[in-house]
PDB file of C-alpha atoms in Angstrom:
ATOM      1  CA  UNK A   8     113.891 109.134 179.394  1.00  0.00           C
ATOM      2  CA  UNK A   9     110.451 110.152 178.985  1.00  0.00           C
ATOM      3  CA  UNK A  10     110.131 107.554 175.785  1.00  0.00           C
ATOM      4  CA  UNK A  11     112.429 104.581 177.378  1.00  0.00           C
ATOM      5  CA  UNK A  12     109.154 102.611 178.635  1.00  0.00           C
ATOM      6  CA  UNK A  13     106.819 103.392 175.220  1.00  0.00           C
ATOM      7  CA  UNK A  14     106.814 102.336 171.336  1.00  0.00           C
ATOM      8  CA  UNK A  15     109.081 104.382 169.298  1.00  0.00           C
ATOM      9  CA  UNK A  16     110.548 104.465 165.759  1.00  0.00           C
ATOM     10  CA  UNK A  17     114.501 104.896 165.358  1.00  0.00           C
ATOM     11  CA  UNK A  18     115.594 106.224 162.243  1.00  0.00           C
ATOM     12  CA  UNK A  19     119.133 106.350 161.447  1.00  0.00           C
ATOM     13  CA  UNK A  20     121.824 103.640 159.859  1.00  0.00           C
ATOM     14  CA  UNK A  21     122.760 100.237 160.536  1.00  0.00           C
ATOM     15  CA  UNK A  22     124.189 101.152 164.254  1.00  0.00           C
ATOM     16  CA  UNK A  23     120.949 102.888 164.710  1.00  0.00           C
ATOM     17  CA  UNK A  24     119.739  99.990 167.300  1.00  0.00           C
ATOM     18  CA  UNK A  25     123.141  99.316 169.049  1.00  0.00           C
ATOM     19  CA  UNK A  26     123.131 103.131 169.929  1.00  0.00           C
ATOM     20  CA  UNK A  27     119.197 103.082 170.996  1.00  0.00           C
ATOM     21  CA  UNK A  28     120.125 100.111 173.265  1.00  0.00           C
ATOM     22  CA  UNK A  29     123.178 102.010 174.768  1.00  0.00           C
ATOM     23  CA  UNK A  30     120.995 104.294 175.643  1.00  0.00           C
ATOM     24  CA  UNK A  31     118.425 102.341 177.936  1.00  0.00           C
ATOM     25  CA  UNK A  32     115.701 101.501 174.766  1.00  0.00           C
ATOM     26  CA  UNK A  33     114.113  97.885 174.655  1.00  0.00           C
ATOM     27  CA  UNK A  34     115.219  97.716 171.158  1.00  0.00           C
ATOM     28  CA  UNK A  35     112.964  95.014 169.257  1.00  0.00           C
ATOM     29  CA  UNK A  36     110.079  95.320 171.280  1.00  0.00           C
ATOM     30  CA  UNK A  37     109.079  99.059 172.324  1.00  0.00           C
ATOM     31  CA  UNK A  38     111.968 100.935 170.603  1.00  0.00           C
ATOM     32  CA  UNK A  39     111.584  99.843 166.499  1.00  0.00           C
ATOM     33  CA  UNK A  40     112.544 100.363 163.608  1.00  0.00           C
ATOM     34  CA  UNK A  41     111.462 100.400 159.920  1.00  0.00           C
ATOM     35  CA  UNK A  42     112.784  97.349 158.706  1.00  0.00           C
ATOM     36  CA  UNK A  43     110.821  95.583 161.710  1.00  0.00           C
ATOM     37  CA  UNK A  44     107.800  97.241 160.650  1.00  0.00           C
ATOM     38  CA  UNK A  45     107.839  96.464 156.761  1.00  0.00           C
ATOM     39  CA  UNK A  46     108.860  93.005 157.887  1.00  0.00           C
ATOM     40  CA  UNK A  47     105.697  92.602 159.040  1.00  0.00           C
ATOM     41  CA  UNK A  48     104.019  94.443 156.860  1.00  0.00           C
ATOM     42  CA  UNK A  49     105.434  93.704 153.578  1.00  0.00           C
ATOM     43  CA  UNK A  50     102.707  95.972 151.425  1.00  0.00           C
ATOM     44  CA  UNK A  51     103.848  99.329 153.796  1.00  0.00           C
ATOM     45  CA  UNK A  52     106.983  99.291 151.572  1.00  0.00           C
ATOM     46  CA  UNK A  53     106.459  96.894 148.775  1.00  0.00           C
ATOM     47  CA  UNK A  54     110.334  96.599 148.232  1.00  0.00           C
ATOM     48  CA  UNK A  55     112.473  93.980 149.292  1.00  0.00           C
ATOM     49  CA  UNK A  56     114.012  94.533 153.036  1.00  0.00           C
ATOM     50  CA  UNK A  57     117.242  92.463 153.836  1.00  0.00           C
ATOM     51  CA  UNK A  58     119.234  94.020 155.977  1.00  0.00           C
ATOM     52  CA  UNK A  59     117.338  93.487 159.105  1.00  0.00           C
ATOM     53  CA  UNK A  60     118.382  91.002 162.005  1.00  0.00           C
ATOM     54  CA  UNK A  61     115.317  92.309 164.469  1.00  0.00           C
ATOM     55  CA  UNK A  62     112.326  90.756 164.628  1.00  0.00           C
ATOM     56  CA  UNK A  63     109.415  91.837 162.735  1.00  0.00           C
ATOM     57  CA  UNK A  64     106.939  94.560 164.670  1.00  0.00           C
ATOM     58  CA  UNK A  65     103.176  94.185 163.389  1.00  0.00           C
ATOM     59  CA  UNK A  66     102.167  98.079 164.346  1.00  0.00           C
ATOM     60  CA  UNK A  67      98.719  97.222 162.935  1.00  0.00           C
ATOM     61  CA  UNK A  68      98.106  94.512 165.419  1.00  0.00           C
ATOM     62  CA  UNK A  69      94.601  95.159 167.920  1.00  0.00           C
ATOM     63  CA  UNK A  70      96.976  95.174 170.642  1.00  0.00           C
ATOM     64  CA  UNK A  71      99.873  96.892 169.416  1.00  0.00           C
ATOM     65  CA  UNK A  72     100.742 100.207 171.618  1.00  0.00           C
ATOM     66  CA  UNK A  73     100.883 103.426 169.484  1.00  0.00           C
ATOM     67  CA  UNK A  74     104.231 105.040 168.468  1.00  0.00           C
ATOM     68  CA  UNK A  75     104.594 108.081 170.531  1.00  0.00           C
ATOM     69  CA  UNK A  76     107.707 109.227 168.717  1.00  0.00           C
ATOM     70  CA  UNK A  77     109.808 109.188 165.810  1.00  0.00           C
ATOM     71  CA  UNK A  78     113.717 109.373 166.841  1.00  0.00           C
ATOM     72  CA  UNK A  79     115.916 110.409 164.028  1.00  0.00           C
ATOM     73  CA  UNK A  80     119.343 110.173 165.607  1.00  0.00           C
ATOM     74  CA  UNK A  81     121.196 110.397 162.534  1.00  0.00           C
ATOM     75  CA  UNK A  82     120.418 110.321 158.224  1.00  0.00           C
ATOM     76  CA  UNK A  83     118.806 107.279 157.572  1.00  0.00           C
ATOM     77  CA  UNK A  84     120.691 104.219 154.819  1.00  0.00           C
ATOM     78  CA  UNK A  85     117.591 104.161 153.019  1.00  0.00           C
ATOM     79  CA  UNK A  86     115.665 107.057 152.677  1.00  0.00           C
ATOM     80  CA  UNK A  87     112.551 106.163 151.081  1.00  0.00           C
ATOM     81  CA  UNK A  88     111.633 103.269 153.087  1.00  0.00           C
ATOM     82  CA  UNK A  89     112.012 105.615 156.065  1.00  0.00           C
ATOM     83  CA  UNK A  90     110.027 108.599 154.178  1.00  0.00           C
ATOM     84  CA  UNK A  91     107.255 105.946 153.644  1.00  0.00           C
ATOM     85  CA  UNK A  92     107.010 104.769 157.399  1.00  0.00           C
ATOM     86  CA  UNK A  93     107.794 107.638 158.949  1.00  0.00           C
ATOM     87  CA  UNK A  94     105.312 109.582 157.392  1.00  0.00           C
ATOM     88  CA  UNK A  95     103.001 106.842 158.124  1.00  0.00           C
ATOM     89  CA  UNK A  96     103.901 106.661 161.786  1.00  0.00           C
ATOM     90  CA  UNK A  97     103.686 110.566 162.029  1.00  0.00           C
ATOM     91  CA  UNK A  98     100.147 110.546 160.309  1.00  0.00           C
ATOM     92  CA  UNK A  99      98.975 107.926 162.900  1.00  0.00           C
ATOM     93  CA  UNK A 100      95.457 105.672 162.813  1.00  0.00           C
ATOM     94  CA  UNK A 101      95.166 101.680 162.313  1.00  0.00           C
ATOM     95  CA  UNK A 102      96.092 100.773 159.264  1.00  0.00           C
ATOM     96  CA  UNK A 103      99.364 103.044 160.488  1.00  0.00           C
ATOM     97  CA  UNK A 104      99.251 106.254 157.809  1.00  0.00           C
ATOM     98  CA  UNK A 105      95.160 106.268 157.290  1.00  0.00           C
ATOM     99  CA  UNK A 106      95.550 109.493 159.663  1.00  0.00           C
ATOM    100  CA  UNK A 107      93.744 111.209 162.081  1.00  0.00           C
ATOM    101  CA  UNK A 108      91.463 114.548 161.822  1.00  0.00           C
ATOM    102  CA  UNK A 109      91.818 117.393 164.661  1.00  0.00           C
ATOM    103  CA  UNK A 110      89.104 119.359 165.297  1.00  0.00           C
ATOM    104  CA  UNK A 111      88.954 121.859 162.988  1.00  0.00           C
ATOM    105  CA  UNK A 112      89.244 118.586 159.516  1.00  0.00           C
ATOM    106  CA  UNK A 113      92.830 118.962 158.974  1.00  0.00           C
ATOM    107  CA  UNK A 114      95.106 115.663 159.743  1.00  0.00           C
ATOM    108  CA  UNK A 115      97.088 116.134 162.692  1.00  0.00           C
ATOM    109  CA  UNK A 116     100.602 115.012 163.960  1.00  0.00           C
ATOM    110  CA  UNK A 117     100.031 111.780 165.879  1.00  0.00           C
ATOM    111  CA  UNK A 118     103.666 111.253 167.160  1.00  0.00           C
ATOM    112  CA  UNK A 119     106.433 114.143 168.106  1.00  0.00           C
ATOM    113  CA  UNK A 120     109.275 113.928 166.020  1.00  0.00           C
ATOM    114  CA  UNK A 121     112.726 114.625 167.171  1.00  0.00           C
ATOM    115  CA  UNK A 122     115.966 115.040 165.300  1.00  0.00           C
ATOM    116  CA  UNK A 123     119.435 114.890 166.797  1.00  0.00           C
ATOM    117  CA  UNK A 124     120.979 117.455 164.325  1.00  0.00           C
ATOM    118  CA  UNK A 125     119.666 120.057 161.794  1.00  0.00           C
ATOM    119  CA  UNK A 126     122.988 119.481 159.388  1.00  0.00           C
ATOM    120  CA  UNK A 127     121.639 119.712 155.732  1.00  0.00           C
ATOM    121  CA  UNK A 128     124.775 119.151 154.462  1.00  0.00           C
ATOM    122  CA  UNK A 129     127.881 117.605 155.505  1.00  0.00           C
ATOM    123  CA  UNK A 130     131.590 116.546 154.470  1.00  0.00           C
ATOM    124  CA  UNK A 131     132.779 113.262 153.938  1.00  0.00           C
ATOM    125  CA  UNK A 132     135.395 111.562 151.853  1.00  0.00           C
ATOM    126  CA  UNK A 133     133.544 112.548 148.610  1.00  0.00           C
ATOM    127  CA  UNK A 134     134.525 116.461 147.526  1.00  0.00           C
ATOM    128  CA  UNK A 135     131.072 117.525 147.397  1.00  0.00           C
ATOM    129  CA  UNK A 136     129.239 117.922 150.956  1.00  0.00           C
ATOM    130  CA  UNK A 137     126.784 115.138 151.298  1.00  0.00           C
ATOM    131  CA  UNK A 138     123.017 115.434 152.384  1.00  0.00           C
ATOM    132  CA  UNK A 139     122.829 114.982 156.037  1.00  0.00           C
ATOM    133  CA  UNK A 140     119.824 114.803 158.901  1.00  0.00           C
ATOM    134  CA  UNK A 141     118.400 118.244 158.349  1.00  0.00           C
ATOM    135  CA  UNK A 142     117.787 117.573 154.249  1.00  0.00           C
ATOM    136  CA  UNK A 143     116.130 114.017 155.561  1.00  0.00           C
ATOM    137  CA  UNK A 144     113.648 116.256 157.756  1.00  0.00           C
ATOM    138  CA  UNK A 145     113.239 118.832 155.044  1.00  0.00           C
ATOM    139  CA  UNK A 146     111.935 115.763 152.981  1.00  0.00           C
ATOM    140  CA  UNK A 147     109.599 114.353 155.458  1.00  0.00           C
ATOM    141  CA  UNK A 148     108.041 118.166 155.899  1.00  0.00           C
ATOM    142  CA  UNK A 149     107.474 118.243 151.742  1.00  0.00           C
ATOM    143  CA  UNK A 150     105.846 114.963 152.090  1.00  0.00           C
ATOM    144  CA  UNK A 151     103.697 115.957 154.793  1.00  0.00           C
ATOM    145  CA  UNK A 152     102.541 119.346 153.709  1.00  0.00           C
ATOM    146  CA  UNK A 153     100.358 118.552 150.288  1.00  0.00           C
ATOM    147  CA  UNK A 154      97.945 116.435 152.632  1.00  0.00           C
ATOM    148  CA  UNK A 155      96.270 119.642 153.925  1.00  0.00           C
ATOM    149  CA  UNK A 156      97.685 118.753 157.541  1.00  0.00           C
ATOM    150  CA  UNK A 157      98.775 121.001 160.091  1.00  0.00           C
ATOM    151  CA  UNK A 158     102.377 122.042 160.162  1.00  0.00           C
ATOM    152  CA  UNK A 159     105.074 119.228 161.145  1.00  0.00           C
ATOM    153  CA  UNK A 160     106.606 119.898 164.524  1.00  0.00           C
ATOM    154  CA  UNK A 161     109.966 118.833 164.861  1.00  0.00           C
ATOM    155  CA  UNK A 162     112.450 119.107 167.971  1.00  0.00           C
ATOM    156  CA  UNK A 163     116.009 119.398 167.264  1.00  0.00           C
ATOM    157  CA  UNK A 164     118.236 118.794 169.906  1.00  0.00           C
ATOM    158  CA  UNK A 165     121.530 118.946 168.684  1.00  0.00           C
ATOM    159  CA  UNK A 166     123.991 121.253 167.305  1.00  0.00           C
ATOM    160  CA  UNK A 167     123.944 123.772 167.426  1.00  0.00           C
ATOM    161  CA  UNK A 168     121.117 124.008 170.035  1.00  0.00           C
ATOM    162  CA  UNK A 169     121.921 124.702 173.361  1.00  0.00           C
ATOM    163  CA  UNK A 170     120.742 121.424 175.071  1.00  0.00           C
ATOM    164  CA  UNK A 171     123.656 119.685 173.365  1.00  0.00           C
ATOM    165  CA  UNK A 172     126.552 122.052 174.635  1.00  0.00           C
ATOM    166  CA  UNK A 173     124.727 122.198 178.034  1.00  0.00           C
ATOM    167  CA  UNK A 174     125.463 118.342 178.113  1.00  0.00           C
ATOM    168  CA  UNK A 175     128.513 118.350 176.859  1.00  0.00           C
ATOM    169  CA  UNK A 176     129.232 121.466 179.771  1.00  0.00           C
ATOM    170  CA  UNK A 177     127.431 119.197 182.479  1.00  0.00           C
ATOM    171  CA  UNK A 178     129.543 116.025 181.605  1.00  0.00           C
ATOM    172  CA  UNK A 179     133.043 117.888 181.517  1.00  0.00           C
ATOM    173  CA  UNK A 180     131.819 119.326 185.201  1.00  0.00           C
ATOM    174  CA  UNK A 181     131.226 115.835 186.246  1.00  0.00           C
ATOM    175  CA  UNK A 182     134.539 114.678 184.907  1.00  0.00           C
ATOM    176  CA  UNK A 183     136.445 117.595 186.418  1.00  0.00           C
ATOM    177  CA  UNK A 184     134.687 117.633 189.248  1.00  0.00           C
ATOM    178  CA  UNK A 185     134.157 121.478 189.333  1.00  0.00           C
ATOM    179  CA  UNK A 186     132.042 123.608 186.961  1.00  0.00           C
ATOM    180  CA  UNK A 187     134.297 127.060 186.806  1.00  0.00           C
ATOM    181  CA  UNK A 188     135.576 126.531 183.130  1.00  0.00           C
ATOM    182  CA  UNK A 189     137.143 129.934 182.096  1.00  0.00           C
ATOM    183  CA  UNK A 190     136.790 128.603 178.393  1.00  0.00           C
ATOM    184  CA  UNK A 191     135.836 125.529 176.633  1.00  0.00           C
ATOM    185  CA  UNK A 192     136.649 125.082 173.256  1.00  0.00           C
ATOM    186  CA  UNK A 193     134.423 123.138 170.897  1.00  0.00           C
ATOM    187  CA  UNK A 194     136.257 121.017 167.730  1.00  0.00           C
ATOM    188  CA  UNK A 195     133.981 120.194 164.753  1.00  0.00           C
ATOM    189  CA  UNK A 196     133.734 120.080 160.741  1.00  0.00           C
ATOM    190  CA  UNK A 197     130.743 121.870 159.983  1.00  0.00           C
ATOM    191  CA  UNK A 198     130.394 125.746 160.867  1.00  0.00           C
ATOM    192  CA  UNK A 199     126.642 126.289 160.517  1.00  0.00           C
ATOM    193  CA  UNK A 200     126.108 123.977 163.448  1.00  0.00           C
ATOM    194  CA  UNK A 201     129.381 123.359 165.168  1.00  0.00           C
ATOM    195  CA  UNK A 202     130.734 127.208 165.352  1.00  0.00           C
ATOM    196  CA  UNK A 203     127.584 128.805 165.644  1.00  0.00           C
ATOM    197  CA  UNK A 204     126.590 126.583 168.634  1.00  0.00           C
ATOM    198  CA  UNK A 205     129.831 126.466 170.679  1.00  0.00           C
ATOM    199  CA  UNK A 206     129.592 130.209 170.429  1.00  0.00           C
TER     200      UNK A 206
END
């Protein structure tokens, strides 16, 4: 709710914009993607971006609202582009990425960073697990650290954190029109997040 009317950066795969729109975000205008930024500012990531159908957004324009949060819905398709643009957004400043300095002289984080889940690995069709959103966030933290900045603050809101399960229970209560469940079962594929969180 609190970011719906503010400029945010959406991170994820091909359907992230549609998912964000279904949550009520103003996609393409206040909720933007890295691809939109790169279309407007090709020098920010000097490799071609061909998969963006949304309009370009110049976040360096004098009248552009600041990006107040990065919302990682799930791991992105193009890690290199997302790592560059998200790092620039987190550093802030105009031009984006120049950074701002706190009172102690160290670089500060200029946008909140929210991640949908901490899964480092997940099982896909390939016989060996694939890197997930947690791995992407760890890459961001590794890129943030060498610049002498304060530690990167990340808000994780997916499994195994209680907020995810509280939201599911609330939805079940609304559907069932009561909240006196003796037991609720969770089905998942990742013991570290699904089983640990459900317990």
